[in-house]
Coordinates of C-alpha atoms in Angstrom, one line a residue:
M1 CA -14.3 -51.3 9.4
V2 CA -12.3 -53.9 7.6
S3 CA -14.3 -56.8 5.8
S4 CA -14.3 -60.1 7.3
S5 CA -14.4 -62.0 4.1
P6 CA -11.5 -61.8 1.0
I7 CA -14.4 -61.3 -1.0
V8 CA -16.1 -58.0 -1.0
R9 CA -19.7 -58.3 -1.7
W10 CA -21.4 -55.2 -3.7
G11 CA -24.6 -53.9 -3.8
V12 CA -25.3 -51.1 -7.0
L13 CA -27.8 -48.1 -6.0
S14 CA -29.2 -47.7 -8.8
T15 CA -30.0 -48.9 -12.6
A16 CA -27.7 -46.4 -14.8
K17 CA -26.3 -46.7 -17.5
I18 CA -22.7 -45.8 -16.5
G19 CA -23.3 -49.2 -13.9
M20 CA -24.9 -51.2 -16.2
D21 CA -23.1 -50.9 -19.3
K22 CA -19.4 -50.6 -18.0
V23 CA -18.9 -50.4 -14.0
T24 CA -21.0 -53.1 -12.5
P25 CA -19.7 -55.4 -14.9
A26 CA -15.8 -54.7 -14.7
I27 CA -17.0 -55.1 -11.0
Q28 CA -18.2 -58.5 -11.4
K29 CA -14.6 -59.1 -13.2
A30 CA -12.6 -58.0 -10.6
P31 CA -11.0 -61.6 -8.7
N32 CA -11.7 -59.8 -4.6
C33 CA -15.4 -58.5 -5.4
E34 CA -19.2 -60.3 -5.8
V35 CA -21.9 -58.2 -7.1
V36 CA -25.2 -58.9 -4.7
A37 CA -27.8 -56.9 -4.7
I38 CA -29.1 -53.9 -7.2
A39 CA -31.7 -51.5 -6.5
S40 CA -33.4 -49.1 -7.9
R41 CA -36.8 -46.6 -7.4
D42 CA -38.6 -49.3 -9.1
R43 CA -38.6 -53.1 -8.6
Q44 CA -39.1 -54.1 -12.2
R45 CA -36.7 -52.2 -13.3
A46 CA -34.3 -53.2 -10.8
Q47 CA -35.0 -57.1 -11.4
D48 CA -34.6 -56.9 -15.1
A49 CA -31.4 -55.6 -14.4
S50 CA -30.8 -58.2 -12.1
D51 CA -31.6 -60.9 -14.7
R52 CA -29.4 -58.9 -17.3
L53 CA -25.9 -58.9 -15.3
G54 CA -26.7 -62.1 -13.2
I55 CA -27.2 -60.6 -9.6
E56 CA -28.6 -62.3 -7.2
K57 CA -31.2 -60.1 -5.4
A58 CA -32.7 -56.8 -6.7
Y59 CA -34.6 -54.6 -4.4
G60 CA -37.5 -52.1 -5.1
S61 CA -35.6 -48.5 -2.7
Y62 CA -32.0 -47.6 -2.0
Q63 CA -32.2 -48.2 1.6
E64 CA -33.6 -51.7 1.1
I65 CA -30.3 -52.5 -0.5
L66 CA -28.1 -50.1 2.6
E67 CA -30.2 -52.7 5.3
D68 CA -28.8 -55.9 3.6
A69 CA -26.4 -57.3 5.9
D70 CA -24.6 -59.5 2.8
V71 CA -23.6 -56.1 1.2
D72 CA -19.9 -54.8 1.8
A73 CA -19.8 -51.7 -0.1
V74 CA -21.4 -50.1 -2.7
Y75 CA -21.4 -48.0 -6.1
I76 CA -23.0 -44.9 -6.5
P77 CA -23.9 -44.0 -10.3
L78 CA -26.8 -42.1 -8.9
P79 CA -27.1 -38.1 -10.3
N80 CA -24.9 -35.8 -8.6
D81 CA -27.4 -33.9 -7.1
L82 CA -28.1 -37.4 -5.1
H83 CA -24.5 -38.3 -4.5
K84 CA -24.4 -36.4 -0.5
E85 CA -27.7 -38.6 0.7
W86 CA -27.1 -41.7 -0.7
V87 CA -23.2 -41.5 0.6
V88 CA -23.6 -40.2 4.3
N89 CA -26.8 -43.1 4.5
A90 CA -24.8 -45.6 3.8
A91 CA -22.6 -44.5 5.6
V92 CA -24.4 -44.4 8.8
A93 CA -25.6 -47.8 7.5
G94 CA -21.6 -49.1 7.6
K95 CA -21.5 -49.2 4.2
H96 CA -17.5 -48.8 2.4
V97 CA -18.9 -46.3 -1.0
L98 CA -17.5 -45.9 -4.3
C99 CA -19.1 -42.8 -5.7
E100 CA -19.1 -42.1 -9.2
K101 CA -17.6 -38.3 -10.1
P102 CA -18.5 -35.5 -9.6
I103 CA -18.7 -36.3 -5.5
S104 CA -21.0 -34.3 -4.8
L105 CA -21.8 -31.0 -5.9
T106 CA -20.1 -28.9 -3.9
S107 CA -16.8 -29.0 -1.4
R108 CA -18.7 -28.4 1.3
D109 CA -21.3 -31.3 0.8
A110 CA -17.7 -33.1 0.1
V111 CA -16.9 -32.6 3.4
V112 CA -19.7 -33.5 4.8
M113 CA -19.6 -37.1 3.2
A114 CA -16.0 -37.5 4.3
D115 CA -17.0 -36.4 7.6
A116 CA -19.4 -39.3 7.8
C117 CA -17.4 -41.9 7.0
L118 CA -14.8 -41.6 8.4
D119 CA -17.1 -40.9 11.5
A120 CA -18.3 -44.5 10.3
G121 CA -15.4 -45.8 9.7
V122 CA -16.2 -46.9 6.2
L123 CA -14.2 -46.2 2.9
L124 CA -15.1 -43.6 0.8
Q125 CA -13.4 -43.3 -3.4
E126 CA -14.7 -40.8 -6.1
A127 CA -14.5 -43.1 -9.1
F128 CA -12.2 -41.4 -11.6
M129 CA -11.3 -44.9 -13.3
Y130 CA -8.5 -43.6 -15.7
R131 CA -6.1 -43.5 -12.6
H132 CA -5.5 -46.5 -11.8
H133 CA -5.7 -47.6 -15.6
P134 CA -1.4 -48.7 -16.6
S135 CA -1.1 -46.3 -19.6
W136 CA -1.2 -43.5 -16.7
V137 CA 0.1 -45.5 -14.0
E138 CA 3.2 -45.1 -16.2
T139 CA 2.6 -41.9 -16.9
V140 CA 2.1 -40.5 -13.5
R141 CA 5.9 -42.3 -12.9
L142 CA 7.3 -41.1 -16.1
V143 CA 6.3 -37.6 -14.8
R144 CA 7.4 -38.4 -11.4
S145 CA 10.6 -40.1 -12.4
G146 CA 11.8 -36.2 -14.3
S147 CA 12.3 -38.5 -17.3
I148 CA 10.8 -34.8 -19.3
G149 CA 12.5 -33.5 -17.2
D150 CA 10.6 -30.2 -14.6
L151 CA 6.7 -30.3 -15.8
Q152 CA 5.7 -27.0 -17.9
A153 CA 2.8 -27.8 -18.4
V154 CA -0.5 -29.8 -19.4
Q155 CA -3.0 -29.7 -22.0
S156 CA -6.1 -31.6 -22.2
W157 CA -9.1 -32.1 -24.1
F158 CA -12.2 -33.5 -23.6
S159 CA -15.2 -33.3 -25.4
Y160 CA -18.9 -34.8 -26.9
Y161 CA -22.1 -33.7 -28.1
N162 CA -25.4 -34.3 -26.1
D163 CA -28.2 -31.6 -26.6
D164 CA -31.4 -33.1 -25.3
P165 CA -33.1 -31.3 -22.5
G166 CA -34.3 -34.8 -21.0
N167 CA -30.9 -35.5 -19.9
I168 CA -29.2 -35.1 -17.1
R169 CA -26.2 -33.6 -18.0
N170 CA -28.3 -30.9 -19.7
Q171 CA -30.5 -30.0 -16.1
I172 CA -29.0 -28.0 -14.1
R173 CA -30.7 -28.8 -10.7
H174 CA -29.2 -32.3 -11.2
G175 CA -25.8 -31.3 -10.9
G176 CA -25.4 -31.3 -15.0
G177 CA -22.5 -29.2 -17.4
A178 CA -19.5 -30.2 -19.3
I179 CA -17.6 -29.4 -15.9
M180 CA -19.2 -31.2 -13.5
D181 CA -19.7 -34.2 -15.9
I182 CA -16.1 -34.2 -18.2
G183 CA -14.6 -31.4 -16.6
C184 CA -13.8 -32.4 -13.4
Y185 CA -11.3 -35.3 -14.8
N186 CA -9.4 -32.2 -16.8
I187 CA -9.1 -30.7 -13.4
N188 CA -8.1 -34.3 -12.0
L189 CA -6.0 -35.1 -13.9
S190 CA -3.9 -31.6 -14.0
R191 CA -3.8 -32.0 -9.8
L192 CA -2.5 -35.5 -10.3
L193 CA -0.1 -34.8 -12.1
F194 CA 1.4 -31.3 -11.0
D195 CA 0.9 -33.4 -7.6
D196 CA -0.3 -30.1 -5.8
E197 CA -3.2 -27.5 -5.6
P198 CA -3.6 -24.9 -7.9
D199 CA -3.5 -21.4 -7.1
S200 CA -4.8 -19.3 -9.2
V201 CA -7.8 -20.3 -11.6
R202 CA -9.2 -18.1 -14.9
A203 CA -12.2 -19.4 -16.9
T204 CA -14.3 -18.5 -20.1
I205 CA -17.5 -20.7 -19.9
R206 CA -20.5 -20.7 -22.5
T207 CA -24.0 -21.5 -21.0
D208 CA -27.1 -22.6 -23.1
P209 CA -29.1 -20.0 -23.1
D210 CA -32.0 -21.8 -22.1
L211 CA -30.9 -24.9 -20.0
G212 CA -28.3 -23.2 -17.9
V213 CA -25.8 -25.3 -17.7
D214 CA -21.9 -25.2 -19.1
I215 CA -21.5 -26.3 -22.6
V216 CA -17.9 -25.4 -23.6
T217 CA -15.6 -24.3 -21.0
S218 CA -11.9 -23.5 -21.5
A219 CA -9.7 -22.3 -18.4
V220 CA -6.3 -22.1 -16.9
L221 CA -5.0 -23.7 -13.7
S222 CA -2.0 -21.8 -12.3
F223 CA 0.1 -24.3 -10.2
P224 CA 3.1 -23.4 -7.2
G225 CA 5.8 -22.8 -8.8
G226 CA 4.8 -21.8 -12.4
G227 CA 3.1 -24.7 -13.6
Q228 CA 0.2 -24.4 -16.1
S229 CA -3.0 -26.5 -17.1
T230 CA -5.0 -25.3 -19.7
F231 CA -8.2 -27.5 -20.9
T232 CA -11.3 -27.4 -22.6
C233 CA -14.6 -29.5 -22.2
S234 CA -17.2 -29.1 -24.2
M235 CA -20.7 -31.2 -24.2
R236 CA -21.8 -29.3 -27.6
S237 CA -18.5 -30.3 -29.8
Y238 CA -17.3 -33.2 -31.6
P239 CA -16.5 -36.5 -29.6
F240 CA -12.9 -36.1 -29.1
Q241 CA -10.1 -36.4 -25.9
R242 CA -6.6 -36.2 -25.4
V243 CA -4.0 -35.0 -22.9
N244 CA -0.3 -33.6 -23.5
V245 CA 2.0 -33.1 -20.9
V246 CA 5.3 -31.1 -21.7
G247 CA 8.3 -30.5 -19.5
T248 CA 11.1 -28.8 -19.5
E249 CA 13.0 -32.1 -21.7
G250 CA 10.3 -33.4 -23.2
R251 CA 6.6 -34.5 -23.4
I252 CA 4.6 -36.9 -23.1
E253 CA 1.1 -37.5 -25.6
I254 CA -1.8 -39.5 -24.4
E255 CA -4.1 -41.1 -27.2
I256 CA -6.9 -41.9 -25.5
P257 CA -6.6 -40.4 -22.0
F258 CA -10.7 -41.2 -20.6
N259 CA -12.7 -43.5 -21.7
I260 CA -10.1 -46.3 -22.5
P261 CA -11.6 -49.1 -24.0
P262 CA -11.2 -52.4 -22.6
D263 CA -10.6 -55.2 -24.9
V264 CA -7.8 -52.3 -27.1
E265 CA -4.1 -51.5 -26.3
T266 CA -3.5 -48.3 -25.7
R267 CA -0.3 -45.7 -25.7
I268 CA 1.0 -42.9 -24.9
R269 CA 4.3 -41.4 -26.5
V270 CA 7.1 -40.1 -24.9
T271 CA 9.5 -37.9 -26.6
N272 CA 12.6 -36.6 -24.6
A273 CA 16.8 -36.9 -25.3
E274 CA 16.7 -40.4 -25.0
T275 CA 14.5 -41.3 -28.0
A276 CA 14.2 -40.4 -31.6
Q277 CA 13.0 -37.1 -32.7
G278 CA 9.8 -38.7 -33.0
G279 CA 9.6 -40.1 -29.7
Q280 CA 9.0 -43.7 -28.3
I281 CA 5.4 -45.5 -28.5
L282 CA 5.2 -46.9 -25.2
R283 CA 2.2 -49.9 -25.6
F284 CA 0.1 -51.3 -22.7
P285 CA -2.1 -54.5 -24.0
P286 CA -6.2 -54.4 -22.7
A287 CA -7.2 -53.4 -19.3
D288 CA -10.3 -52.7 -17.8
Q289 CA -9.6 -50.0 -15.5
Y290 CA -13.4 -50.2 -14.1
A291 CA -12.0 -53.6 -12.7
I292 CA -9.2 -52.6 -11.7
Q293 CA -10.2 -49.5 -9.5
A294 CA -12.7 -52.0 -7.9
E295 CA -9.9 -54.9 -7.3
L296 CA -7.7 -52.2 -5.4
F297 CA -10.6 -50.1 -3.4
A298 CA -12.1 -53.7 -2.4
A299 CA -7.8 -55.0 -1.7
A300 CA -8.6 -51.6 0.2
I301 CA -11.3 -52.6 2.4
T302 CA -10.0 -56.8 3.2
S303 CA -6.7 -55.1 4.5
G304 CA -8.4 -52.7 6.6
A305 CA -5.3 -50.2 4.3
D306 CA -6.9 -46.8 3.1
A307 CA -8.7 -45.6 -0.1
P308 CA -6.5 -46.4 -2.8
V309 CA -6.8 -42.6 -3.9
P310 CA -8.9 -40.6 -0.5
A311 CA -11.8 -38.2 0.2
A312 CA -9.9 -35.2 0.4
D313 CA -8.5 -35.8 -2.8
A314 CA -12.3 -35.8 -3.9
I315 CA -12.5 -32.9 -2.2
A316 CA -9.7 -30.5 -3.3
N317 CA -11.2 -31.6 -6.8
M318 CA -14.0 -30.1 -6.6
A319 CA -13.2 -27.0 -4.6
T320 CA -11.0 -26.7 -8.1
I321 CA -14.5 -27.2 -10.2
E322 CA -16.0 -24.6 -7.6
A323 CA -13.4 -21.8 -8.6
V324 CA -13.3 -22.5 -12.1
L325 CA -17.3 -22.0 -12.5
S326 CA -16.7 -18.6 -10.1
A327 CA -14.1 -17.6 -12.3
G328 CA -16.0 -18.0 -15.8

């Protein structure tokens, strides 16, 4: 389903913090996007959100926003266990969908979601915003071009501290846990850089004895050809993130790989035969990765192109998440 307008009109399902603080304002900044509606199960909360962000319409149910003919696409930042239901509902309503990560609770659910969108002729994309940031676009280009030789290993770390039992990230019924919340990034970037799927997965997982969610997970993903990705993700560690990419002839270090602020310069360090021993620092001006994501997704809608990142990638990422959880 191609939009008849060069501007894609968005609705937002939920007043979740990630949407209110980061994604929805970024969608509003994209030149080919307009946020026209926001919904909550609490109408007053939706109204407060619309007042805060300057959104015209506020709805007291998610279904109402799907019935709005002025909405072309929806952004879904709902809890993980609600993704399947509302992606399918959006597809039935003829809305394109940008859904927060992880796409679902299982790869089987992800297939159902992708099929529903395919049958309805709408686009579905998982919201891994980091992939669109200029620093990552350049990192991927360098790896693909052979700038560091043959890719051998990827090491990544992603952590923060949250032990609040009332937070959905600590609630197993909502799809909580470190792997689902942030380890999905470590997995996604590994698959992106190797441009393949792992053929072997090993993992060590520490689980909160009271809450049942994984809180510290380390894994090794082996890829065809011998490449390896090792990572640790944690919800009970000091906040930190870093990615190192190592090939036969050089390496790349990404200082802020995931939560990249939209108002700061970012840097990657490239070390190979063409640089000095300390490497070359590549600098990137401030960029809002969420706004870029929205702009690219909207451009695909208006042009009738495929989603910038296909739904098949989300299904494959979910399959690897399952493999890590099973291996631990």
